[in-house]
Amino acid sequence: MAEVLKRVPVREQDPKVRATNFEEVCYGYNKEEAVEEAQRCLTCKKDKAKCMQGCPVSIDIPGFIAAVKEEKFEEAFKIISASSSLPAVCGRVCPQESQCEGKCIRGLKSDPISIGKLERFVADWARENGIKPEAPAKKNGKKVAVIGSGPSGLTCAGDLAKLGYDVTIFEALHKAGGVLVYGIPEFRLPKDRVVGPEVENVKSLGVKIETDVIIGRTVKLDDLIEEEGFDAVFIGSGAGLPKFMGIPGETACGVLSANEYLTRNNLMKAFNEDYDTPIIHGKKVVVVGGGNVAMDAARTALRLGAETHIVYRRSEEELPARVEEVHHAKEEGIIFDLLTNPVEILVNENDWVTGIKCIRMELGEPDASGRRRPVEVPGSEFTIECDTVIMSLGTSPNPLISSTTKGLEINRRQCIVATEDTGATSKEGVYAGGDAVTGAATVILAMGAGKAAAKGIHEYLSGK
């Protein structure tokens, strides 16, 4: 049998069609395609599988793919669920190209295995067939509070529940899911079809979720331990405080953060005419930034009817967004103004945005991040006419929890200081992970931190 070098292609919506709707872009594999792709796997031994070394939550990748080969999809789901509480999410939004697939041995001489698409197929198959992760046989009598129901919180809660802990998640918003529901658009991550069932799977393990609870306002973290009787607390509150450039005109009407823009559209469903959610429908939108969130905001604005530009101060090679997301954005008609940096937002007499003044950049010597530093080209200023500017420059943790909790150390970036291996903070019995510790990062890294913290909490409460 001839060796198959190319991966099985994935079916997608036509770019011209999907640019007008919020339906999922990628259709994923069907059963036949998944089995065919799984057949390409070399089934490396678990202790030598480089793909597993690239997975922040250490999924037994050769094991679940071997089960897919034999069409044992329920077994494949059990293998994945032993390590991951959010497989349908990870299969869609994880940067596999730089993690598991980036280390795949098959990728040395041909296309790496489509690990993410296979994980998505297994998770979707399990959901469609009513298969859920196995709940623990009994509780161990100890209570853990988890702050935040995003990827780190859900992962930590799920892992602790499997160990028999009585876990309660406290979520500030009215719906569980964190960045999965407010930050990632419907066309990349369907909420009712994917995120909702994943959250329900965590609840099926015995995890309780209380929404509309703002830790630091509704109740303080210290009170959870001193008055509510929780034996440990995990902080997975994310990083929802947006950053701005501080340039003239940034406070004008028509300037908003990507965080607000996406929250209104994703969580509050502004794209749906049945929802009465106020949102700016710009005719010409400029998104400042080059990460995945910038791509999400730009592709959302496009779907709401705008001509959309992405302004980024470095070149395409330095774009921090996933290659797949950049490719999709280009296919859909997003205009990229690269090596370009805003210097002023122009406004009219009513303080509404009329344009954004920019300057051309060129790349100089590498900076501390290893990327070449952008340098202004004198005399190269120009203006892009627009009526809306969306700033997508990253986010930082909200200081509410740290400022209302005794003995919780933070660093100069307002991030909670926690150990990488266990998530332990300066306050005994309190652990933290995800964006609250690192600043804005990926879903899978947040999940890895939640997993590490669950292990740390278990060791702490077990007296190890």
XYZ file of C-alpha atoms in Angstrom:
464
model
C 0.000 0.000 0.000
C 1.450 3.362 -1.068
C 2.344 5.835 1.670
C -0.094 8.740 1.830
C 1.866 11.971 2.219
C -0.903 14.548 1.995
C -3.471 15.010 4.741
C -7.154 14.558 4.017
C -8.478 18.025 3.108
C -11.164 19.608 5.268
C -14.347 20.928 3.711
C -15.143 24.600 4.318
C -17.785 27.152 3.417
C -17.072 29.117 0.255
C -15.308 32.379 1.274
C -17.788 34.616 -0.572
C -20.728 32.889 1.114
C -19.323 32.675 4.641
C -18.311 36.352 4.605
C -22.034 37.110 4.768
C -23.031 34.773 7.603
C -21.986 33.644 11.089
C -22.200 29.911 10.428
C -19.120 27.798 11.163
C -16.433 28.165 8.497
C -14.997 24.656 8.731
C -17.246 21.601 8.347
C -14.750 19.164 9.865
C -14.274 15.504 8.950
C -17.028 12.984 8.440
C -16.536 9.386 9.587
C -14.886 8.181 6.386
C -12.536 11.167 6.204
C -11.551 10.820 9.871
C -10.695 7.131 9.513
C -8.736 7.806 6.310
C -6.719 10.568 7.996
C -6.121 8.428 11.099
C -4.651 5.707 8.869
C -1.775 8.060 8.085
C -0.638 8.076 11.738
C 2.551 6.121 12.439
C 1.246 5.264 15.951
C 4.415 6.181 17.807
C 4.837 4.625 21.243
C 3.299 6.793 23.935
C 6.599 7.454 25.717
C 8.233 8.570 22.460
C 5.354 10.403 20.784
C 6.592 13.930 20.082
C 3.024 15.084 19.414
C 2.219 14.476 23.082
C 5.217 16.560 24.099
C 3.629 19.461 22.233
C 0.240 19.108 23.945
C -0.179 21.342 27.033
C -2.754 18.927 28.522
C -0.865 15.728 27.562
C -3.603 13.929 25.608
C -2.686 10.370 24.599
C -2.706 11.329 20.930
C -1.416 8.039 19.448
C -3.933 6.179 21.603
C -7.019 8.084 20.513
C -5.979 8.106 16.853
C -5.407 4.345 16.974
C -8.981 3.971 18.239
C -10.256 6.160 15.378
C -8.425 3.901 12.906
C -10.491 0.999 14.187
C -13.682 3.088 14.248
C -13.826 2.783 18.042
C -14.980 6.357 18.475
C -16.364 6.005 22.007
C -13.042 4.587 23.158
C -11.257 7.483 21.429
C -13.479 9.947 23.322
C -12.716 8.262 26.657
C -8.990 8.499 25.956
C -9.226 12.216 25.136
C -11.573 12.944 28.062
C -9.090 11.481 30.521
C -6.894 14.521 29.805
C -9.153 17.212 28.329
C -12.482 18.634 29.451
C -12.973 20.647 26.238
C -12.094 18.482 23.217
C -14.638 19.993 20.807
C -13.304 23.451 21.670
C -9.629 22.484 21.376
C -10.225 20.722 18.087
C -11.408 24.056 16.695
C -9.319 26.828 18.235
C -5.998 25.349 19.443
C -2.851 26.353 17.503
C -2.075 22.738 16.631
C 0.381 23.827 13.941
C 2.779 25.073 16.631
C 2.008 22.396 19.230
C 1.026 18.751 18.643
C 1.013 18.872 14.840
C 4.151 20.984 14.839
C 6.035 18.107 16.475
C 4.410 15.260 14.503
C 7.053 12.869 13.087
C 4.976 12.419 9.950
C 5.456 16.129 9.316
C 9.205 15.736 8.739
C 8.692 14.290 5.250
C 5.024 15.010 4.506
C 1.954 16.690 5.980
C 1.602 16.188 9.739
C -1.465 14.308 10.934
C -4.536 16.553 11.302
C -4.654 15.921 15.059
C -6.938 18.873 15.766
C -9.495 17.889 13.142
C -9.488 14.295 14.429
C -10.018 15.503 18.009
C -12.890 17.660 16.803
C -14.442 14.718 14.951
C -14.291 12.485 18.031
C -15.767 15.154 20.316
C -18.545 15.973 17.843
C -19.331 12.278 17.364
C -19.583 11.798 21.139
C -21.928 14.775 21.480
C -24.143 13.615 18.627
C -24.338 10.137 20.143
C -24.968 11.227 23.745
C -21.608 10.044 25.102
C -20.399 11.923 28.189
C -17.251 11.719 30.355
C -17.477 9.351 33.315
C -18.337 10.921 36.682
C -16.428 9.854 39.839
C -17.889 7.019 41.878
C -17.939 9.039 45.122
C -16.989 12.399 46.670
C -14.013 12.820 48.999
C -15.727 15.386 51.252
C -13.549 18.380 50.345
C -14.739 21.606 48.693
C -12.923 23.690 46.086
C -14.045 27.041 44.665
C -13.100 27.963 41.098
C -13.276 31.612 40.050
C -14.101 31.945 36.362
C -15.699 29.505 33.938
C -13.295 30.008 31.060
C -10.959 27.308 29.736
C -8.644 27.277 32.772
C -11.525 27.243 35.267
C -13.496 24.542 33.455
C -10.380 22.383 33.114
C -9.386 22.739 36.761
C -12.961 22.061 37.895
C -13.326 19.031 35.632
C -10.067 17.454 36.768
C -10.860 18.031 40.460
C -14.380 16.632 40.052
C -12.931 13.461 38.541
C -10.853 13.127 41.712
C -13.966 13.335 43.889
C -13.889 16.976 44.983
C -17.056 19.019 45.493
C -16.399 21.874 43.051
C -18.297 25.139 42.584
C -17.450 27.584 39.796
C -18.257 31.268 40.333
C -18.778 33.174 37.066
C -19.139 36.968 36.852
C -21.192 36.969 33.648
C -24.682 35.587 33.127
C -23.460 32.660 31.047
C -20.693 30.122 31.650
C -17.789 29.721 29.247
C -15.624 32.792 29.745
C -13.683 33.799 26.641
C -15.209 30.820 24.813
C -18.603 32.578 24.835
C -17.680 36.265 24.821
C -14.406 36.348 22.890
C -14.439 33.823 20.042
C -16.938 34.389 17.212
C -19.738 32.007 16.325
C -18.198 31.232 12.930
C -15.137 29.773 14.656
C -16.756 28.322 17.759
C -20.540 27.749 17.792
C -21.931 28.511 21.247
C -25.121 26.431 21.465
C -23.782 23.488 19.464
C -20.250 23.257 20.890
C -19.479 25.422 23.941
C -22.791 24.772 25.727
C -22.511 20.964 25.547
C -18.860 21.093 26.679
C -19.888 23.109 29.747
C -22.705 20.612 30.381
C -20.161 17.768 30.228
C -18.194 19.431 33.032
C -21.408 19.853 35.034
C -22.209 16.167 34.466
C -19.109 15.381 36.534
C -20.847 17.031 39.498
C -19.468 20.556 39.098
C -21.845 23.353 40.152
C -21.771 26.727 38.361
C -23.076 29.944 39.924
C -23.335 32.840 37.453
C -23.628 36.593 38.141
C -21.170 36.306 41.027
C -18.371 38.890 40.946
C -15.578 37.839 43.284
C -14.372 40.995 44.995
C -17.830 42.577 44.838
C -20.579 39.989 45.379
C -18.312 38.059 47.736
C -14.610 38.333 48.546
C -12.174 35.505 47.957
C -11.182 35.474 51.631
C -14.824 34.900 52.560
C -14.974 31.789 50.389
C -12.371 30.214 52.671
C -13.199 31.823 56.030
C -17.015 31.809 55.844
C -18.124 29.521 53.000
C -15.949 26.590 54.029
C -13.986 26.018 50.843
C -10.742 24.121 51.417
C -8.972 25.660 48.398
C -9.601 28.228 45.673
C -8.481 28.378 42.058
C -8.413 31.765 40.295
C -9.054 31.432 36.576
C -10.591 34.861 36.018
C -8.820 35.557 32.746
C -7.620 38.880 31.394
C -10.507 41.045 30.303
C -9.096 44.544 30.784
C -8.344 45.992 27.318
C -5.238 47.983 26.399
C -5.151 51.153 24.311
C -2.367 53.065 22.525
C -2.816 56.453 24.186
C -2.819 58.339 20.867
C -4.868 61.516 20.188
C -8.527 60.889 19.394
C -8.683 57.518 21.127
C -11.578 58.585 23.369
C -13.781 59.600 20.416
C -17.121 58.042 19.545
C -16.543 55.099 17.228
C -13.401 53.874 19.012
C -13.811 50.699 21.050
C -11.850 47.713 22.265
C -11.998 44.369 20.498
C -13.043 42.915 23.849
C -16.224 45.026 24.004
C -16.966 44.610 20.299
C -16.695 40.828 20.409
C -18.582 40.524 23.709
C -21.561 42.420 22.304
C -21.533 40.297 19.172
C -20.717 36.870 20.632
C -22.237 36.697 24.103
C -25.034 39.208 23.468
C -25.604 38.026 19.859
C -25.694 41.446 18.208
C -25.333 39.714 14.840
C -28.784 38.176 15.297
C -31.702 40.473 14.439
C -33.810 38.754 17.098
C -31.559 40.256 19.818
C -31.858 43.921 20.811
C -28.133 44.445 21.439
C -26.623 47.858 20.645
C -23.461 47.661 18.538
C -21.731 50.041 16.134
C -22.280 48.904 12.557
C -19.427 50.720 10.867
C -19.325 51.057 7.091
C -15.536 51.250 7.049
C -13.745 49.680 10.006
C -10.063 49.676 10.963
C -8.837 47.032 13.406
C -5.497 47.804 15.044
C -3.503 44.676 15.922
C -2.378 41.393 14.402
C -3.345 38.602 16.786
C -6.180 36.087 16.709
C -8.489 38.552 18.464
C -7.787 41.157 15.779
C -8.685 38.587 13.102
C -11.882 37.734 14.978
C -12.893 41.396 15.277
C -12.102 42.141 11.630
C -13.966 39.094 10.306
C -16.926 39.978 12.528
C -17.027 43.565 11.228
C -16.893 42.231 7.674
C -19.881 39.993 8.331
C -21.766 42.975 9.729
C -21.351 44.700 6.376
C -18.168 46.778 6.699
C -15.153 47.234 4.468
C -12.536 46.133 6.959
C -8.819 46.892 7.301
C -6.268 45.368 9.667
C -3.479 47.779 10.587
C -0.361 46.092 11.984
C 3.054 47.606 12.554
C 5.106 44.583 11.536
C 5.158 42.397 8.399
C 3.034 39.334 7.642
C 5.773 37.005 8.892
C 5.500 38.573 12.350
C 1.705 38.397 12.586
C 0.984 36.600 15.898
C -2.360 35.234 14.643
C -2.644 31.626 13.487
C -1.749 31.099 9.831
C -5.177 29.520 9.286
C -6.970 32.594 10.641
C -4.923 34.977 8.490
C -5.608 32.781 5.453
C -9.354 32.767 6.147
C -9.378 36.545 6.679
C -7.661 37.145 3.350
C -10.006 34.756 1.557
C -12.991 36.661 2.922
C -11.741 40.035 1.744
C -10.081 41.639 4.785
C -7.587 44.318 3.683
C -4.186 44.093 5.410
C -2.247 47.330 5.912
C 1.047 45.906 7.173
C 4.163 47.771 8.336
C 1.732 50.503 9.344
C 1.224 52.138 12.738
C -1.531 54.564 13.873
C -0.431 57.923 15.239
C -3.771 59.742 15.563
C -7.499 59.096 15.250
C -9.201 61.882 13.312
C -12.612 63.145 14.446
C -15.279 65.619 13.284
C -16.938 68.466 15.195
C -19.290 65.961 16.878
C -16.333 63.892 18.150
C -17.052 60.972 15.790
C -14.270 59.092 14.019
C -13.599 60.153 10.410
C -10.276 58.449 9.802
C -7.038 57.175 11.264
C -3.683 58.814 10.555
C -0.875 56.274 10.163
C 2.833 56.151 9.430
C 4.750 53.561 7.415
C 7.166 51.320 9.302
C 10.236 49.267 8.426
C 11.797 46.440 10.395
C 15.030 47.084 12.270
C 16.991 44.957 14.739
C 15.263 42.253 16.856
C 13.717 43.382 20.163
C 13.413 41.458 23.440
C 10.734 39.194 21.935
C 13.089 38.121 19.135
C 11.006 39.860 16.481
C 12.528 42.666 14.416
C 11.652 46.037 15.928
C 9.413 48.255 13.751
C 10.896 51.694 13.047
C 9.004 54.697 11.646
C 9.761 55.883 8.116
C 10.021 59.713 8.313
C 7.575 61.633 6.134
C 5.442 58.590 5.292
C 2.237 59.626 7.066
C -1.078 58.864 5.350
C -4.762 58.589 6.324
C -7.235 55.733 6.086
C -10.801 57.014 6.013
C -13.059 55.112 8.428
C -15.958 55.576 10.834
C -14.975 52.908 13.391
C -11.665 51.925 15.011
C -11.338 48.712 16.997
C -8.272 48.422 19.231
C -6.972 44.861 19.550
C -3.735 45.350 21.468
C -4.094 42.674 24.110
C -5.646 42.584 27.555
C -4.531 42.407 31.165
C -6.171 40.966 34.304
C -8.792 43.027 36.097
C -7.212 43.991 39.475
C -10.498 43.553 41.373
C -9.665 40.141 42.853
C -6.062 40.939 43.765
C -7.007 44.297 45.321
C -9.679 42.755 47.563
C -7.738 39.667 48.686
C -5.258 39.701 51.575
C -1.745 38.413 50.885
C -2.102 37.789 47.140
C 1.050 38.845 45.307
C 0.845 40.418 41.837
C 3.548 41.609 39.454
C 3.985 44.938 37.664
C 1.598 43.809 34.892
C -1.177 43.264 37.485
C -0.910 39.490 36.900
C -1.183 37.134 39.867
C 2.135 35.540 40.759
C 1.831 31.737 40.714
C 4.189 28.798 40.232
C 4.126 27.218 36.787
C 4.120 23.593 37.947
C 1.282 23.765 40.514
C -0.306 27.220 40.213
C 0.346 27.940 43.908
C 0.159 31.629 44.825
C 1.602 33.566 47.792
C -1.616 32.838 49.738
C -1.955 29.370 51.221
C -4.719 27.295 49.673
C -5.151 29.707 46.764
C -4.037 28.719 43.265
C -4.185 30.555 39.944
C -3.624 29.933 36.256
C -4.395 30.996 32.712
C -4.565 34.603 31.571
C -4.925 35.859 35.164
C -1.291 34.752 35.628
C 0.257 35.065 32.158
C -1.777 37.826 30.576
C -3.702 37.117 27.372
C -2.659 33.780 25.831
C -4.265 30.790 24.096
C -7.155 28.595 25.199
C -4.995 25.472 25.380
C -2.302 27.150 27.501
C -5.005 28.264 29.922
C -6.276 24.692 30.022
C -2.770 23.422 30.720
C -2.497 25.841 33.648
C -5.874 24.721 34.986
C -4.760 21.115 34.767
C -1.496 21.836 36.607
C -3.390 23.710 39.329
C -5.847 20.841 39.802
C -2.880 18.555 40.405
C -1.356 21.091 42.800
C -4.622 21.494 44.733
C -5.040 17.716 44.975
C -1.531 17.337 46.368
C -2.131 20.184 48.826
C -5.438 18.823 50.103
C -4.094 15.277 50.207
C -1.232 16.401 52.449
C 1.459 15.453 49.937
